[in-house]
């Protein structure tokens, strides 16, 4: 009589591991969700992540990262060595946003804090970085338990300050690679509202746009509100300037090379009957090419100069246009060869019908910086569907989209989002950690 012994496959092992972890992971997720922290302030989240990764057997360092002003960042680095082989960086960002949560969930955040300008704001994990941190904890445990399935080194990065796009820079500036080794590959995931929980998606080539932060100050001349003729009204100039900006994308850019110019913040004046001295605006530019970025910057500079000239502002009060390099990032690029390998392992882990190809997004990311630019370290960021499948289907039937990242109503469904996140990331990591 032949004896047939069932040999457990990696997929079965992983499924059992994830099943066992899931209730605990959902608890961790709800805890992180209820305790969001703004960029530069991720002390609790970083400590929680570091403690979990230490428990999972990783060599963990906290407080990795230095900002340009010299302050220390809350970056976490966790290394697990497992013989010779590739060195794989996996990144999870940890910060939340100044948004008042309106999901009504039992574990919703009710926290308030001060933003860097000292204003009282709500805080919410409106970009779902709590999903990323929790999925990293699950992945770390699974990779430690499945050490016989891979070899090489895993380098987990708990990254602060993605939303201010200075966290990856801060970690690299703190000699991340000199201290912990330069990775051969880098991967990350980001949750999304454009797919239901259970699904993932991947893009080959550019995946997220470059972001350029620009401050514009239009300087006029203050006067009494009843005597505009004695001043130069910067509020009227700002209004003209913003309308003029709308022609950059519509009239100045190559229509086949996408760009966005947004004025997200405007401040001027203190009282209805005073014409103020100046109007300040914060802009963001999103593009996929350097040409489109330069066109947008030129357009902004010319529009600012033009309204000032038109208003008769003297040269010594010319507009000030400042590009904030510390708050700008290049295009995030998914290396096509690595994207192909990642996609194959996602298909093996989740099935063909759960893996989608997505176009690039105009949102921006600082994850690409871990690739050191060019093609030195191939990087791939894939997206993790996070929406309740029934709500997703209902919205689709109506031709609508469920609230997405940065919305006060963005609501990832913990299970099966976390199950899929851990399974997907672990499977991808193991497939990359061969030879
Ligand atoms: Zn995000
Ligand atoms: Zn975000």
mmCIF file of C-alpha atoms in Angstrom, residues 170-355:
data_model
loop_
_atom_site.group_PDB
_atom_site.id
_atom_site.type_symbol
_atom_site.label_atom_id
_atom_site.label_comp_id
_atom_site.label_asym_id
_atom_site.label_seq_id
_atom_site.Cartn_x
_atom_site.Cartn_y
_atom_site.Cartn_z
ATOM 1 C CA UNK A 170 15.429 62.169 6.577
ATOM 2 C CA UNK A 171 16.187 58.453 6.953
ATOM 3 C CA UNK A 172 18.616 58.433 4.023
ATOM 4 C CA UNK A 173 20.266 61.589 5.380
ATOM 5 C CA UNK A 174 20.815 59.738 8.664
ATOM 6 C CA UNK A 175 23.079 57.308 6.735
ATOM 7 C CA UNK A 176 20.437 54.586 6.534
ATOM 8 C CA UNK A 177 22.304 52.535 3.942
ATOM 9 C CA UNK A 178 25.758 53.124 5.417
ATOM 10 C CA UNK A 179 24.513 51.843 8.768
ATOM 11 C CA UNK A 180 22.236 48.989 7.688
ATOM 12 C CA UNK A 181 23.456 48.048 4.215
ATOM 13 C CA UNK A 182 22.256 49.066 0.769
ATOM 14 C CA UNK A 183 19.289 46.997 -0.404
ATOM 15 C CA UNK A 184 19.283 45.231 -3.755
ATOM 16 C CA UNK A 185 15.500 45.672 -4.142
ATOM 17 C CA UNK A 186 12.815 47.789 -2.460
ATOM 18 C CA UNK A 187 9.059 47.219 -2.272
ATOM 19 C CA UNK A 188 6.065 48.866 -0.620
ATOM 20 C CA UNK A 189 2.296 48.771 -0.747
ATOM 21 C CA UNK A 190 -0.349 51.492 -0.532
ATOM 22 C CA UNK A 191 -4.021 50.972 0.159
ATOM 23 C CA UNK A 192 -6.574 52.213 -2.354
ATOM 24 C CA UNK A 193 -10.290 52.885 -2.750
ATOM 25 C CA UNK A 194 -10.272 51.918 -6.424
ATOM 26 C CA UNK A 195 -10.286 48.189 -5.671
ATOM 27 C CA UNK A 196 -12.210 46.096 -3.157
ATOM 28 C CA UNK A 197 -10.494 44.361 -0.263
ATOM 29 C CA UNK A 198 -9.069 41.071 -1.487
ATOM 30 C CA UNK A 199 -7.661 42.601 -4.668
ATOM 31 C CA UNK A 200 -4.329 44.239 -5.459
ATOM 32 C CA UNK A 201 -3.086 46.236 -8.416
ATOM 33 C CA UNK A 202 0.233 47.020 -9.998
ATOM 34 C CA UNK A 203 1.608 49.545 -12.458
ATOM 35 C CA UNK A 204 4.699 49.140 -14.618
ATOM 36 C CA UNK A 205 6.833 52.246 -15.139
ATOM 37 C CA UNK A 206 5.807 55.588 -13.581
ATOM 38 C CA UNK A 207 3.345 54.919 -10.757
ATOM 39 C CA UNK A 208 3.106 58.269 -8.941
ATOM 40 C CA UNK A 209 3.763 61.812 -10.174
ATOM 41 C CA UNK A 210 6.526 64.137 -9.114
ATOM 42 C CA UNK A 211 5.456 66.765 -6.581
ATOM 43 C CA UNK A 212 6.899 70.257 -6.461
ATOM 44 C CA UNK A 213 5.888 72.517 -3.574
ATOM 45 C CA UNK A 214 5.850 76.224 -4.350
ATOM 46 C CA UNK A 215 5.162 79.210 -2.079
ATOM 47 C CA UNK A 216 3.955 82.421 -3.707
ATOM 48 C CA UNK A 217 3.720 85.764 -1.943
ATOM 49 C CA UNK A 218 2.018 88.560 -3.883
ATOM 50 C CA UNK A 219 3.006 91.858 -2.349
ATOM 51 C CA UNK A 220 0.787 94.903 -2.746
ATOM 52 C CA UNK A 221 0.352 98.017 -0.686
ATOM 53 C CA UNK A 222 -2.003 98.179 2.278
ATOM 54 C CA UNK A 223 -4.580 100.918 2.707
ATOM 55 C CA UNK A 224 -8.017 101.649 4.173
ATOM 56 C CA UNK A 225 -10.699 99.432 2.662
ATOM 57 C CA UNK A 226 -12.577 102.541 1.560
ATOM 58 C CA UNK A 227 -9.564 103.878 -0.380
ATOM 59 C CA UNK A 228 -8.340 101.128 -2.722
ATOM 60 C CA UNK A 229 -6.942 103.836 -4.977
ATOM 61 C CA UNK A 230 -4.261 104.568 -2.348
ATOM 62 C CA UNK A 231 -3.069 100.939 -2.194
ATOM 63 C CA UNK A 232 -2.336 97.936 -4.370
ATOM 64 C CA UNK A 233 -4.806 95.233 -3.428
ATOM 65 C CA UNK A 234 -3.007 91.835 -3.131
ATOM 66 C CA UNK A 235 -6.336 90.024 -2.698
ATOM 67 C CA UNK A 236 -7.537 91.117 -6.134
ATOM 68 C CA UNK A 237 -4.085 90.239 -7.491
ATOM 69 C CA UNK A 238 -4.324 86.777 -5.911
ATOM 70 C CA UNK A 239 -7.745 86.251 -7.478
ATOM 71 C CA UNK A 240 -6.395 87.182 -10.932
ATOM 72 C CA UNK A 241 -3.276 85.090 -10.371
ATOM 73 C CA UNK A 242 -5.263 81.969 -9.473
ATOM 74 C CA UNK A 243 -7.507 82.325 -12.528
ATOM 75 C CA UNK A 244 -4.420 82.878 -14.711
ATOM 76 C CA UNK A 245 -2.892 79.650 -13.305
ATOM 77 C CA UNK A 246 -5.812 77.703 -14.773
ATOM 78 C CA UNK A 247 -4.404 78.325 -18.244
ATOM 79 C CA UNK A 248 -1.093 76.610 -17.475
ATOM 80 C CA UNK A 249 -2.511 73.105 -17.841
ATOM 81 C CA UNK A 250 -5.246 74.025 -20.335
ATOM 82 C CA UNK A 251 -3.195 76.297 -22.672
ATOM 83 C CA UNK A 252 0.537 75.893 -21.987
ATOM 84 C CA UNK A 253 1.162 72.181 -21.343
ATOM 85 C CA UNK A 254 1.456 69.451 -23.930
ATOM 86 C CA UNK A 255 -1.938 67.713 -23.632
ATOM 87 C CA UNK A 256 -0.210 64.313 -23.831
ATOM 88 C CA UNK A 257 2.053 65.075 -20.868
ATOM 89 C CA UNK A 258 -0.207 65.392 -17.827
ATOM 90 C CA UNK A 259 0.196 68.081 -15.189
ATOM 91 C CA UNK A 260 -1.721 69.496 -12.229
ATOM 92 C CA UNK A 261 -1.324 72.920 -10.638
ATOM 93 C CA UNK A 262 -3.281 73.371 -7.411
ATOM 94 C CA UNK A 263 -3.460 76.273 -4.980
ATOM 95 C CA UNK A 264 -4.215 74.460 -1.730
ATOM 96 C CA UNK A 265 -3.789 77.267 0.748
ATOM 97 C CA UNK A 266 -4.340 81.028 0.605
ATOM 98 C CA UNK A 267 -4.019 83.638 3.332
ATOM 99 C CA UNK A 268 -4.449 87.376 3.193
ATOM 100 C CA UNK A 269 -5.896 90.092 5.354
ATOM 101 C CA UNK A 270 -7.134 90.446 8.909
ATOM 102 C CA UNK A 271 -10.272 92.597 8.737
ATOM 103 C CA UNK A 272 -12.954 93.527 6.182
ATOM 104 C CA UNK A 273 -12.073 97.209 5.957
ATOM 105 C CA UNK A 274 -8.316 96.873 5.609
ATOM 106 C CA UNK A 275 -6.531 96.187 2.317
ATOM 107 C CA UNK A 276 -3.579 94.028 3.410
ATOM 108 C CA UNK A 277 0.033 94.313 2.317
ATOM 109 C CA UNK A 278 0.361 90.827 0.886
ATOM 110 C CA UNK A 279 -1.335 87.529 -0.022
ATOM 111 C CA UNK A 280 0.404 84.183 0.554
ATOM 112 C CA UNK A 281 -0.392 80.967 -1.281
ATOM 113 C CA UNK A 282 0.869 77.394 -1.157
ATOM 114 C CA UNK A 283 0.859 75.503 -4.452
ATOM 115 C CA UNK A 284 1.604 71.973 -5.544
ATOM 116 C CA UNK A 285 2.643 70.917 -9.047
ATOM 117 C CA UNK A 286 2.273 67.283 -10.182
ATOM 118 C CA UNK A 287 3.880 66.023 -13.377
ATOM 119 C CA UNK A 288 5.517 62.944 -14.879
ATOM 120 C CA UNK A 289 8.186 64.774 -16.891
ATOM 121 C CA UNK A 290 10.784 67.423 -16.119
ATOM 122 C CA UNK A 291 9.535 69.372 -19.156
ATOM 123 C CA UNK A 292 5.983 69.588 -17.765
ATOM 124 C CA UNK A 293 7.382 70.585 -14.363
ATOM 125 C CA UNK A 294 9.459 73.397 -15.864
ATOM 126 C CA UNK A 295 6.491 74.588 -17.957
ATOM 127 C CA UNK A 296 4.338 74.789 -14.827
ATOM 128 C CA UNK A 297 7.016 76.605 -12.816
ATOM 129 C CA UNK A 298 7.608 79.101 -15.642
ATOM 130 C CA UNK A 299 3.858 79.657 -15.967
ATOM 131 C CA UNK A 300 3.527 80.346 -12.225
ATOM 132 C CA UNK A 301 6.449 82.810 -12.228
ATOM 133 C CA UNK A 302 5.121 84.664 -15.291
ATOM 134 C CA UNK A 303 1.554 84.811 -13.954
ATOM 135 C CA UNK A 304 2.781 86.229 -10.625
ATOM 136 C CA UNK A 305 4.941 88.823 -12.353
ATOM 137 C CA UNK A 306 2.158 89.642 -14.801
ATOM 138 C CA UNK A 307 -0.503 90.444 -12.206
ATOM 139 C CA UNK A 308 1.975 92.548 -10.219
ATOM 140 C CA UNK A 309 2.947 94.546 -13.322
ATOM 141 C CA UNK A 310 -0.695 94.920 -14.292
ATOM 142 C CA UNK A 311 -1.573 96.222 -10.808
ATOM 143 C CA UNK A 312 1.270 98.744 -10.943
ATOM 144 C CA UNK A 313 3.262 97.219 -8.080
ATOM 145 C CA UNK A 314 6.752 98.693 -7.844
ATOM 146 C CA UNK A 315 9.748 96.481 -8.666
ATOM 147 C CA UNK A 316 10.918 96.413 -5.067
ATOM 148 C CA UNK A 317 7.580 94.778 -4.151
ATOM 149 C CA UNK A 318 7.766 92.147 -6.916
ATOM 150 C CA UNK A 319 6.170 88.735 -6.132
ATOM 151 C CA UNK A 320 8.264 86.135 -4.311
ATOM 152 C CA UNK A 321 8.065 82.619 -5.806
ATOM 153 C CA UNK A 322 9.926 79.967 -3.798
ATOM 154 C CA UNK A 323 10.366 76.301 -4.751
ATOM 155 C CA UNK A 324 10.631 74.172 -1.599
ATOM 156 C CA UNK A 325 13.100 71.446 -2.538
ATOM 157 C CA UNK A 326 12.698 69.758 0.880
ATOM 158 C CA UNK A 327 8.992 69.327 0.152
ATOM 159 C CA UNK A 328 9.389 68.093 -3.421
ATOM 160 C CA UNK A 329 9.874 64.572 -4.774
ATOM 161 C CA UNK A 330 10.644 63.062 -8.166
ATOM 162 C CA UNK A 331 8.392 60.628 -10.039
ATOM 163 C CA UNK A 332 7.934 57.254 -8.336
ATOM 164 C CA UNK A 333 8.992 54.660 -10.850
ATOM 165 C CA UNK A 334 8.126 50.966 -10.801
ATOM 166 C CA UNK A 335 11.019 49.116 -12.400
ATOM 167 C CA UNK A 336 9.320 47.143 -15.214
ATOM 168 C CA UNK A 337 11.360 43.948 -14.706
ATOM 169 C CA UNK A 338 10.761 43.946 -10.946
ATOM 170 C CA UNK A 339 7.083 44.881 -11.480
ATOM 171 C CA UNK A 340 6.783 41.784 -13.688
ATOM 172 C CA UNK A 341 8.232 39.544 -10.966
ATOM 173 C CA UNK A 342 6.025 41.123 -8.303
ATOM 174 C CA UNK A 343 2.937 40.698 -10.473
ATOM 175 C CA UNK A 344 3.698 37.004 -11.081
ATOM 176 C CA UNK A 345 3.984 36.315 -7.386
ATOM 177 C CA UNK A 346 0.807 38.297 -6.646
ATOM 178 C CA UNK A 347 -1.039 36.201 -9.227
ATOM 179 C CA UNK A 348 0.323 32.993 -7.685
ATOM 180 C CA UNK A 349 -0.679 34.117 -4.191
ATOM 181 C CA UNK A 350 -4.101 35.651 -4.856
ATOM 182 C CA UNK A 351 -5.260 34.343 -8.225
ATOM 183 C CA UNK A 352 -5.395 36.122 -11.578
ATOM 184 C CA UNK A 353 -8.861 37.619 -10.981
ATOM 185 C CA UNK A 354 -7.630 39.520 -7.892
ATOM 186 C CA UNK A 355 -4.649 41.206 -9.568
#
